[in-house]
PDB file of C-alpha atoms and ligand atoms in Angstrom:
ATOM      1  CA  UNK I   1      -5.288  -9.218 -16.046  1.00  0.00           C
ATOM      2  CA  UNK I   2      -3.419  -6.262 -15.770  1.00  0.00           C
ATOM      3  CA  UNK I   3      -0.413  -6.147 -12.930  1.00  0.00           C
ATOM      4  CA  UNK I   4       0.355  -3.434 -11.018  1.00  0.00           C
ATOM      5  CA  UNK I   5       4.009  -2.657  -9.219  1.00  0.00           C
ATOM      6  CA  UNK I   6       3.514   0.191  -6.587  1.00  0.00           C
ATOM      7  CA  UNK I   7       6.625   2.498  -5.817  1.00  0.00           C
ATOM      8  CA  UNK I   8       7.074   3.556  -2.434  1.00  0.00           C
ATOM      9  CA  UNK I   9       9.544   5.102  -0.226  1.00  0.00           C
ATOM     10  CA  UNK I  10       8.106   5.492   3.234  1.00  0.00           C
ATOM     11  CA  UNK I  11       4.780   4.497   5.507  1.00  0.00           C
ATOM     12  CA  UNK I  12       2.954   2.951   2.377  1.00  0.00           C
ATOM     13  CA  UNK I  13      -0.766   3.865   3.949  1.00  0.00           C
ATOM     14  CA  UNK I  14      -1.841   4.916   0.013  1.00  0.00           C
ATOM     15  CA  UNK I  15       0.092   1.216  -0.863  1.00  0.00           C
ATOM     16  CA  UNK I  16      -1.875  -0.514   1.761  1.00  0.00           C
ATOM     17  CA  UNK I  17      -5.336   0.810   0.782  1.00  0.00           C
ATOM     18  CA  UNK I  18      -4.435   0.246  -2.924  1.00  0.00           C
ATOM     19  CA  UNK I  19      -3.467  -3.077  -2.023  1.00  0.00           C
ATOM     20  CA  UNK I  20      -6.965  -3.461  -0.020  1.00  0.00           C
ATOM     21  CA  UNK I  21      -9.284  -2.101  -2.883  1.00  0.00           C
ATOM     22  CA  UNK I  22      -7.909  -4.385  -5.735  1.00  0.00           C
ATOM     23  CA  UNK I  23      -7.925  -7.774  -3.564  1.00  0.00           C
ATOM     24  CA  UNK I  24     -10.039 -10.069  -5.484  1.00  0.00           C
ATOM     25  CA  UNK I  25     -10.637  -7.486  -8.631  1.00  0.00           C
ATOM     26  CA  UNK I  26     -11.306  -9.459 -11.147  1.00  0.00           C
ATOM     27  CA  UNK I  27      -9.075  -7.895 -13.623  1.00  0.00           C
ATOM     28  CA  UNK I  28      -6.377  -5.880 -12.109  1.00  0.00           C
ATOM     29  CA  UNK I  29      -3.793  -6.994  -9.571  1.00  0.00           C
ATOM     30  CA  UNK I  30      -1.104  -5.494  -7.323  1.00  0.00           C
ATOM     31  CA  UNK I  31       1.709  -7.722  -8.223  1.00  0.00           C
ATOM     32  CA  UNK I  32       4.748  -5.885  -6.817  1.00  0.00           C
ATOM     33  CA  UNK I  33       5.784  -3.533  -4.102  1.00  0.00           C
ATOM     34  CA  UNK I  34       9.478  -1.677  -4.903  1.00  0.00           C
ATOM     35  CA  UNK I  35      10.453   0.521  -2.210  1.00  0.00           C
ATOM     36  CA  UNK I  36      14.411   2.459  -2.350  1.00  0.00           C
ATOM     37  CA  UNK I  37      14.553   2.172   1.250  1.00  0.00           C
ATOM     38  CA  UNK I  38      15.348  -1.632   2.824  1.00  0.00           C
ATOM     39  CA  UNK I  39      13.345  -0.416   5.980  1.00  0.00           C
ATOM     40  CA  UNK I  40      10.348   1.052   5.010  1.00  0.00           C
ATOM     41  CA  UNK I  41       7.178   0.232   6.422  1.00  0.00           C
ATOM     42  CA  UNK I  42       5.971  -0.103   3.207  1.00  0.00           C
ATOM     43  CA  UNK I  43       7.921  -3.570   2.452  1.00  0.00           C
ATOM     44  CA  UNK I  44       6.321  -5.050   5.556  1.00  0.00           C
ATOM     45  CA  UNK I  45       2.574  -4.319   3.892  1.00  0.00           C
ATOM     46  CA  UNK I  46       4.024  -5.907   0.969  1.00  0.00           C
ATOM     47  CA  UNK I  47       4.880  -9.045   3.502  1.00  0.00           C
ATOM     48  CA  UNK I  48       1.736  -9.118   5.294  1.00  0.00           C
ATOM     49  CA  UNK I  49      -0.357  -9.133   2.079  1.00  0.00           C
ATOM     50  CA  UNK I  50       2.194 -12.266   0.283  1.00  0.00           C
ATOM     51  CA  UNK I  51       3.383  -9.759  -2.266  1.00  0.00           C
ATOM     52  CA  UNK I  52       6.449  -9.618  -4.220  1.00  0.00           C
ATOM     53  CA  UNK I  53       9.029  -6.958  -2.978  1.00  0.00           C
ATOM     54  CA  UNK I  54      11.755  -5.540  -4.532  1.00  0.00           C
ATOM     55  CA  UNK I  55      14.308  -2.747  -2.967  1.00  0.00           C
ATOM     56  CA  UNK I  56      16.417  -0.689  -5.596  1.00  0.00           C
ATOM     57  CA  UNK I  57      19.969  -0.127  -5.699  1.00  0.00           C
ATOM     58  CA  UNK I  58      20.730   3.300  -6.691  1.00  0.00           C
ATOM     59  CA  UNK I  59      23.567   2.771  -9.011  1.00  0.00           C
ATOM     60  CA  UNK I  60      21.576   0.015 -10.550  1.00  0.00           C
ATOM     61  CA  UNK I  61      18.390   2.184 -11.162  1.00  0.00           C
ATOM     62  CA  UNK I  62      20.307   5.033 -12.747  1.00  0.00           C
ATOM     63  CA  UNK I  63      23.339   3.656 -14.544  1.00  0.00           C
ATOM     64  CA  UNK I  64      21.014   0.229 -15.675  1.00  0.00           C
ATOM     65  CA  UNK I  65      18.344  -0.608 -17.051  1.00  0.00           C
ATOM     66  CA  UNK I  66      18.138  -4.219 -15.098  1.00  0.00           C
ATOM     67  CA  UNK I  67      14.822  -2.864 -13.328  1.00  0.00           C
ATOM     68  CA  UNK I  68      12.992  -3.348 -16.811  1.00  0.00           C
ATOM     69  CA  UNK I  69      13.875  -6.765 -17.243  1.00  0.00           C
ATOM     70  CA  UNK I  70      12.641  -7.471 -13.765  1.00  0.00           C
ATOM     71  CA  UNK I  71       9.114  -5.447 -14.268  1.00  0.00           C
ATOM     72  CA  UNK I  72       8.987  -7.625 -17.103  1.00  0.00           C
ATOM     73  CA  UNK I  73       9.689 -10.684 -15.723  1.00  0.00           C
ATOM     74  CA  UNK I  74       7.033 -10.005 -13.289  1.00  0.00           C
ATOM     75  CA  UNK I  75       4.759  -8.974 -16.165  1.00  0.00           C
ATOM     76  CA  UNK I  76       3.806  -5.521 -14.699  1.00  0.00           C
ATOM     77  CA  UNK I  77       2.076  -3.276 -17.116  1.00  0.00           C
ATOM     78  CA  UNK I  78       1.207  -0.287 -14.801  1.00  0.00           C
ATOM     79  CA  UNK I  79       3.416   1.498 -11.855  1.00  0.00           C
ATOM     80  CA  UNK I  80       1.833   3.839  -9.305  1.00  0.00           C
ATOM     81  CA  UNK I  81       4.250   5.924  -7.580  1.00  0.00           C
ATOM     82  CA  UNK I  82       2.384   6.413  -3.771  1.00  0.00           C
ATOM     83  CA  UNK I  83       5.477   8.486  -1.489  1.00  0.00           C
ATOM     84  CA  UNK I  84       8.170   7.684  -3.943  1.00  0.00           C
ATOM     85  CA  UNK I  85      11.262  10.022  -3.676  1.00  0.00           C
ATOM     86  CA  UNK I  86      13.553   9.092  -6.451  1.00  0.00           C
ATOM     87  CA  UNK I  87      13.227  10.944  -9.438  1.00  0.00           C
ATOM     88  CA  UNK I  88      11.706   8.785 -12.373  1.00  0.00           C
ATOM     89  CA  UNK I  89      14.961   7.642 -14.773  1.00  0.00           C
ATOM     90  CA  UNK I  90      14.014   8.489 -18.538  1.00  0.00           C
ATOM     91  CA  UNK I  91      14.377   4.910 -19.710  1.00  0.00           C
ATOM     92  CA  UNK I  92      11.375   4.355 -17.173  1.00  0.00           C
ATOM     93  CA  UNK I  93       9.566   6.993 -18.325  1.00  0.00           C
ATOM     94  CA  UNK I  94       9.884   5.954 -21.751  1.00  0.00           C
ATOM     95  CA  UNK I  95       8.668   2.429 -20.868  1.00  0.00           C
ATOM     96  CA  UNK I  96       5.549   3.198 -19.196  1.00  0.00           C
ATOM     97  CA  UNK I  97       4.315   6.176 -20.568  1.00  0.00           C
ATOM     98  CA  UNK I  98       1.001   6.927 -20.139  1.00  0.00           C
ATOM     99  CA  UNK I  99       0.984   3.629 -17.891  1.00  0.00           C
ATOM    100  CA  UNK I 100       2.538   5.599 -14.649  1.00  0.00           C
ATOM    101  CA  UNK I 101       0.888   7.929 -12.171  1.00  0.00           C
ATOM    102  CA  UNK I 102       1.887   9.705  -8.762  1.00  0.00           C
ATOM    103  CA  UNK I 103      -0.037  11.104  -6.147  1.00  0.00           C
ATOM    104  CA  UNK I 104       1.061  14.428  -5.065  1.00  0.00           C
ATOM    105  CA  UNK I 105      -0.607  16.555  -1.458  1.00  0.00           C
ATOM    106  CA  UNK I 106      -1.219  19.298  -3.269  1.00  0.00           C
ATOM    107  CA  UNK I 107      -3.008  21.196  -5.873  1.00  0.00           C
ATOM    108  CA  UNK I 108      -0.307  21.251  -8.384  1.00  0.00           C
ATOM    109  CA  UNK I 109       0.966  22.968 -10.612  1.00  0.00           C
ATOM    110  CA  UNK I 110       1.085  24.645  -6.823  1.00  0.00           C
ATOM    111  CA  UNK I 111       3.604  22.997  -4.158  1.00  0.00           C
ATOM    112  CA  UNK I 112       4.973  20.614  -6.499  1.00  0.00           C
ATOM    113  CA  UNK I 113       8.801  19.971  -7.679  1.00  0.00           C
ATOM    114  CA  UNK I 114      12.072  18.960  -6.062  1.00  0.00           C
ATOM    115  CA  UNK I 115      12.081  18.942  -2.342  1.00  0.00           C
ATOM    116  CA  UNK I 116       7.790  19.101  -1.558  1.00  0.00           C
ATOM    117  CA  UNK I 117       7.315  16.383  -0.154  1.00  0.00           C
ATOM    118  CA  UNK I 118       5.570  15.219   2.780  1.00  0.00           C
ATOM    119  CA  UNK I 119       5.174  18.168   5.560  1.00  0.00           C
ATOM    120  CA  UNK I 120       7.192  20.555   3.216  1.00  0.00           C
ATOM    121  CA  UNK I 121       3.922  20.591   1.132  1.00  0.00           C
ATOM    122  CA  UNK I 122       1.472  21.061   3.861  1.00  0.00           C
ATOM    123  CA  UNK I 123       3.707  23.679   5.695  1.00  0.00           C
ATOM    124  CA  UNK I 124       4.149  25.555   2.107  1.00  0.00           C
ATOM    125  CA  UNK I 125       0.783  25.724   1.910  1.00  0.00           C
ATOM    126  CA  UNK I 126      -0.155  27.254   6.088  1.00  0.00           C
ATOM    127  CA  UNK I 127       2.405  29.630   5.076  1.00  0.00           C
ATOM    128  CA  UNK I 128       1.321  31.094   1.776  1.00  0.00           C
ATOM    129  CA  UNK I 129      -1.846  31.399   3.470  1.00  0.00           C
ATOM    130  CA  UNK I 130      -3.799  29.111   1.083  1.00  0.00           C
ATOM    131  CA  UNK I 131      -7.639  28.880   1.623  1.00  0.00           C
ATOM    132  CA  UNK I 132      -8.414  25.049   0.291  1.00  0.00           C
ATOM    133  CA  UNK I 133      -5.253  22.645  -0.958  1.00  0.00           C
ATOM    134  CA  UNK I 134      -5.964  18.774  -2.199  1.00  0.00           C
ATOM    135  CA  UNK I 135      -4.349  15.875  -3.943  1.00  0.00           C
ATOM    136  CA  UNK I 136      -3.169  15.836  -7.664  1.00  0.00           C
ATOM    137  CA  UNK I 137      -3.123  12.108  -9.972  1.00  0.00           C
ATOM    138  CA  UNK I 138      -0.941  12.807 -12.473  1.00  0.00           C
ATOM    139  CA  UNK I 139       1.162  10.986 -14.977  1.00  0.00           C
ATOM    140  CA  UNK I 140       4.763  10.752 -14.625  1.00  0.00           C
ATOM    141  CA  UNK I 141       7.029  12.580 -17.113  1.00  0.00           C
ATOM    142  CA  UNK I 142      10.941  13.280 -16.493  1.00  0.00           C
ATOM    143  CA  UNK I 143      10.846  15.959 -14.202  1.00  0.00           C
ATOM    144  CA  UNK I 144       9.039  15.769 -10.469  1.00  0.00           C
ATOM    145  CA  UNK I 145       5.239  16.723 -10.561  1.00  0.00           C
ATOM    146  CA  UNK I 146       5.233  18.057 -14.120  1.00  0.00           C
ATOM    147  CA  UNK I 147       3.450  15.352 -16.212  1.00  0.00           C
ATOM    148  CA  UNK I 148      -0.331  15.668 -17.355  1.00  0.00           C
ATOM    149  CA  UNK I 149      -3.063  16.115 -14.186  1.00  0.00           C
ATOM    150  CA  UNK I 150      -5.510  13.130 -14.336  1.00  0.00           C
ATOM    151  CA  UNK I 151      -7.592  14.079 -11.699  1.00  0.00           C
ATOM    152  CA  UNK I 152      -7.970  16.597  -8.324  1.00  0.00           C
ATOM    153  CA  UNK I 153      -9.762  16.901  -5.618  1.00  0.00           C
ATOM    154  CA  UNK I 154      -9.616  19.585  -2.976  1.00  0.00           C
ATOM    155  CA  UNK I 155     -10.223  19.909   0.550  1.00  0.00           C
ATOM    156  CA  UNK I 156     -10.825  23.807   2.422  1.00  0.00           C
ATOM    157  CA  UNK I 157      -8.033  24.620   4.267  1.00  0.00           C
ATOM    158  CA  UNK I 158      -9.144  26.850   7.690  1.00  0.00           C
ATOM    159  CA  UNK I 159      -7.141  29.610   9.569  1.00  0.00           C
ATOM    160  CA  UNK I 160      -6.961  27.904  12.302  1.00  0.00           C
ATOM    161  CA  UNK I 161      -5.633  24.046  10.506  1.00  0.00           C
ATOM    162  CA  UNK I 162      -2.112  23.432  11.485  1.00  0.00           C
ATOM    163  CA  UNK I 163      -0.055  21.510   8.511  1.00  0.00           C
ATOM    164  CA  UNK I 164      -0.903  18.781  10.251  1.00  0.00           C
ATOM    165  CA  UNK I 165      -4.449  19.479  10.379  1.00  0.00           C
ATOM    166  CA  UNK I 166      -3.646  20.127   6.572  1.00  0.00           C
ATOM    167  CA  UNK I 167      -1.754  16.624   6.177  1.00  0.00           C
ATOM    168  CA  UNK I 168      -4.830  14.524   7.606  1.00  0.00           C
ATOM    169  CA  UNK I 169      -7.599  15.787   5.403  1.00  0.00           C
ATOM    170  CA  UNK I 170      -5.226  15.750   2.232  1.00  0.00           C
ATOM    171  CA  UNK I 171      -4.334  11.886   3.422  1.00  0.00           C
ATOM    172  CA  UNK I 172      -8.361  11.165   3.752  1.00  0.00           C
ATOM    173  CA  UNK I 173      -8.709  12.647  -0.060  1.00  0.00           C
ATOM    174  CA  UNK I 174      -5.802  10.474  -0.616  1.00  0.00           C
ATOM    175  CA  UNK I 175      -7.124   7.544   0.782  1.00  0.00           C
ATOM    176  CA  UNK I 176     -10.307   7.855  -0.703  1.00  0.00           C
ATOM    177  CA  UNK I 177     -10.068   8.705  -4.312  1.00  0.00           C
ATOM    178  CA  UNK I 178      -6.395   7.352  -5.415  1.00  0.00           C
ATOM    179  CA  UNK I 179      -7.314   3.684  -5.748  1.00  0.00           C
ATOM    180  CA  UNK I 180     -10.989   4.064  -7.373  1.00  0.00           C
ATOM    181  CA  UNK I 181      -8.787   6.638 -10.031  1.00  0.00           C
ATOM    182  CA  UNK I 182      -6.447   3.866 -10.886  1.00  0.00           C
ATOM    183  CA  UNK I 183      -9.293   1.559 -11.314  1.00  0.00           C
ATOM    184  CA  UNK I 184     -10.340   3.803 -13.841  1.00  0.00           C
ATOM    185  CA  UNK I 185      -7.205   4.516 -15.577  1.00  0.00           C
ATOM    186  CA  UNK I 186      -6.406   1.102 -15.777  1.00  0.00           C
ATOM    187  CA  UNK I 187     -10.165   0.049 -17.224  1.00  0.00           C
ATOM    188  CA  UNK I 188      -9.623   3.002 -19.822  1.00  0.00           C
ATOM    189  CA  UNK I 189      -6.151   1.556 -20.821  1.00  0.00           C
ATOM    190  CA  UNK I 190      -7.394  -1.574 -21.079  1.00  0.00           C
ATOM    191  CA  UNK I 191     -10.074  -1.146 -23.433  1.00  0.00           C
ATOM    192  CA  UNK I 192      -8.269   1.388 -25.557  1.00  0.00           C
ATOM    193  CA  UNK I 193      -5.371  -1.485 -26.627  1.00  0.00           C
ATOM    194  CA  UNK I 194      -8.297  -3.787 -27.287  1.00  0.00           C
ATOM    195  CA  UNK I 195      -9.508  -1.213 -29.684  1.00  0.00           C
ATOM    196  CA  UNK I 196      -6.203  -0.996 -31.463  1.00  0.00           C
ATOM    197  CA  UNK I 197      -6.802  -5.212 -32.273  1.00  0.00           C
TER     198      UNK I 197
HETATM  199  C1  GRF K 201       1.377  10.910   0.224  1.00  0.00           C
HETATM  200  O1  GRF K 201       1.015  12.080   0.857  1.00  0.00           O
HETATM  201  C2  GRF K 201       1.524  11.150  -1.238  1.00  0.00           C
HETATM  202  O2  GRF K 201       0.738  12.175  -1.716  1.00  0.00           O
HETATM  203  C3  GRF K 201       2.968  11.541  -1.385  1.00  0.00           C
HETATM  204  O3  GRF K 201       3.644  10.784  -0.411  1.00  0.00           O
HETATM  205  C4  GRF K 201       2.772  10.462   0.652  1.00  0.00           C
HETATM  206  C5  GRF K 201       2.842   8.987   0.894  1.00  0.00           C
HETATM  207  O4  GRF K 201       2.188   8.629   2.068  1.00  0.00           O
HETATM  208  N1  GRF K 201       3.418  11.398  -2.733  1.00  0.00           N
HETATM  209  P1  GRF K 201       2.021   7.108   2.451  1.00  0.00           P
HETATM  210  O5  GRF K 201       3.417   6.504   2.538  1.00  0.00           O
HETATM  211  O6  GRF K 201       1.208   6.456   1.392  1.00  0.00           O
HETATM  212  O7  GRF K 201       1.340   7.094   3.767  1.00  0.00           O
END
């Protein structure tokens, strides 16, 4: 079984539908939601599906490494960042390499880095006059939105689409690829340590 702790800082709807695809899987679970924020919606998915939750004190996450004793004790082995806004410490980095991903509303390297996030993206993008935009899966290096691209899809992006326009059919690409890519991933990852045995 491999268990999955999913980051989030806000709304959680990528959480929720991640949550949703892997119920009964027969070989990967979510295990844990961590969220920065002690209000975010995201923590009350985490209730309503009996999860484990865990909110992050910012001294702590920086200045310790206490958070890796925890993912341990809970026996996580993969992290998906879904609306995360803290920056990834390197001792994190270095412990799940290869075994992290984000999700990022955009094509990146385009609209990606400190600061796009959310509506910042999708405005960035009505603005430079963009004519199709999309999701990026990526894994997570030390710097925001800069490790390898895993996957993309894209989405046309109209004249007349406001960035909100923009936001919902990014959020339907979101919702409708991120959790099949992690089942993926995860499948790859697992056979490739059985190979090493
Ligand atoms: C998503 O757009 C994702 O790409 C970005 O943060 C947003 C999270 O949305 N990294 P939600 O909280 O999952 O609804």
């Amino acid at each position: 079984m491999t268990n999955i702790a999913i980051f989030a800082s806000g709304r959680g709807s990528n959480a929720k539908k991640i949550i949703e695809y892997f119920k009964g899987h027969q070989h990967i679970q979510v295990k844990l939601i961590v969220s920065n924020k002690a209000n975010a919606p995201v923590l009350e998915i985490a209730q309503a599906n009996g999860l484990e939750k865990l909110v992050l004190n910012r001294p702590s996450f920086y200045q310790t490494q206490d958070l890796l004793t925890t993912l341990n004790n809970f026996k996580i082995d993969f992290i998906i960042l879904a609306g995360f806004l803290w920056l990834i410490p390197p001792y994190l980095v270095q412990a799940f390499r290869k075994k992290m991903v984000n999700i990022h509303p955009a094509l990146l390297p385009k609209f990606g880095g400190k600061g796009m996030y959310g509506m910042h993206v999708h405005e960035a993008v009505k603005l430079a006059g963009e004519t199709e935009t999309g999701i990026t899966i990526h894994l997570v290096n030390e710097q925001y939105d800069e490790g390898a691209v895993l996957f993309q899809a894209r989405c046309a992006v109209n004249e007349q689409d406001s960035p909100l326009d923009i936001a919902k059919k990014v959020q339907r690409l979101e919702h409708l690829h991120f959790a099949p890519v992690i089942e993926k991933l995860v499948t790859q990852l697992e056979a490739s340590s059985t190979d090493s045995f």
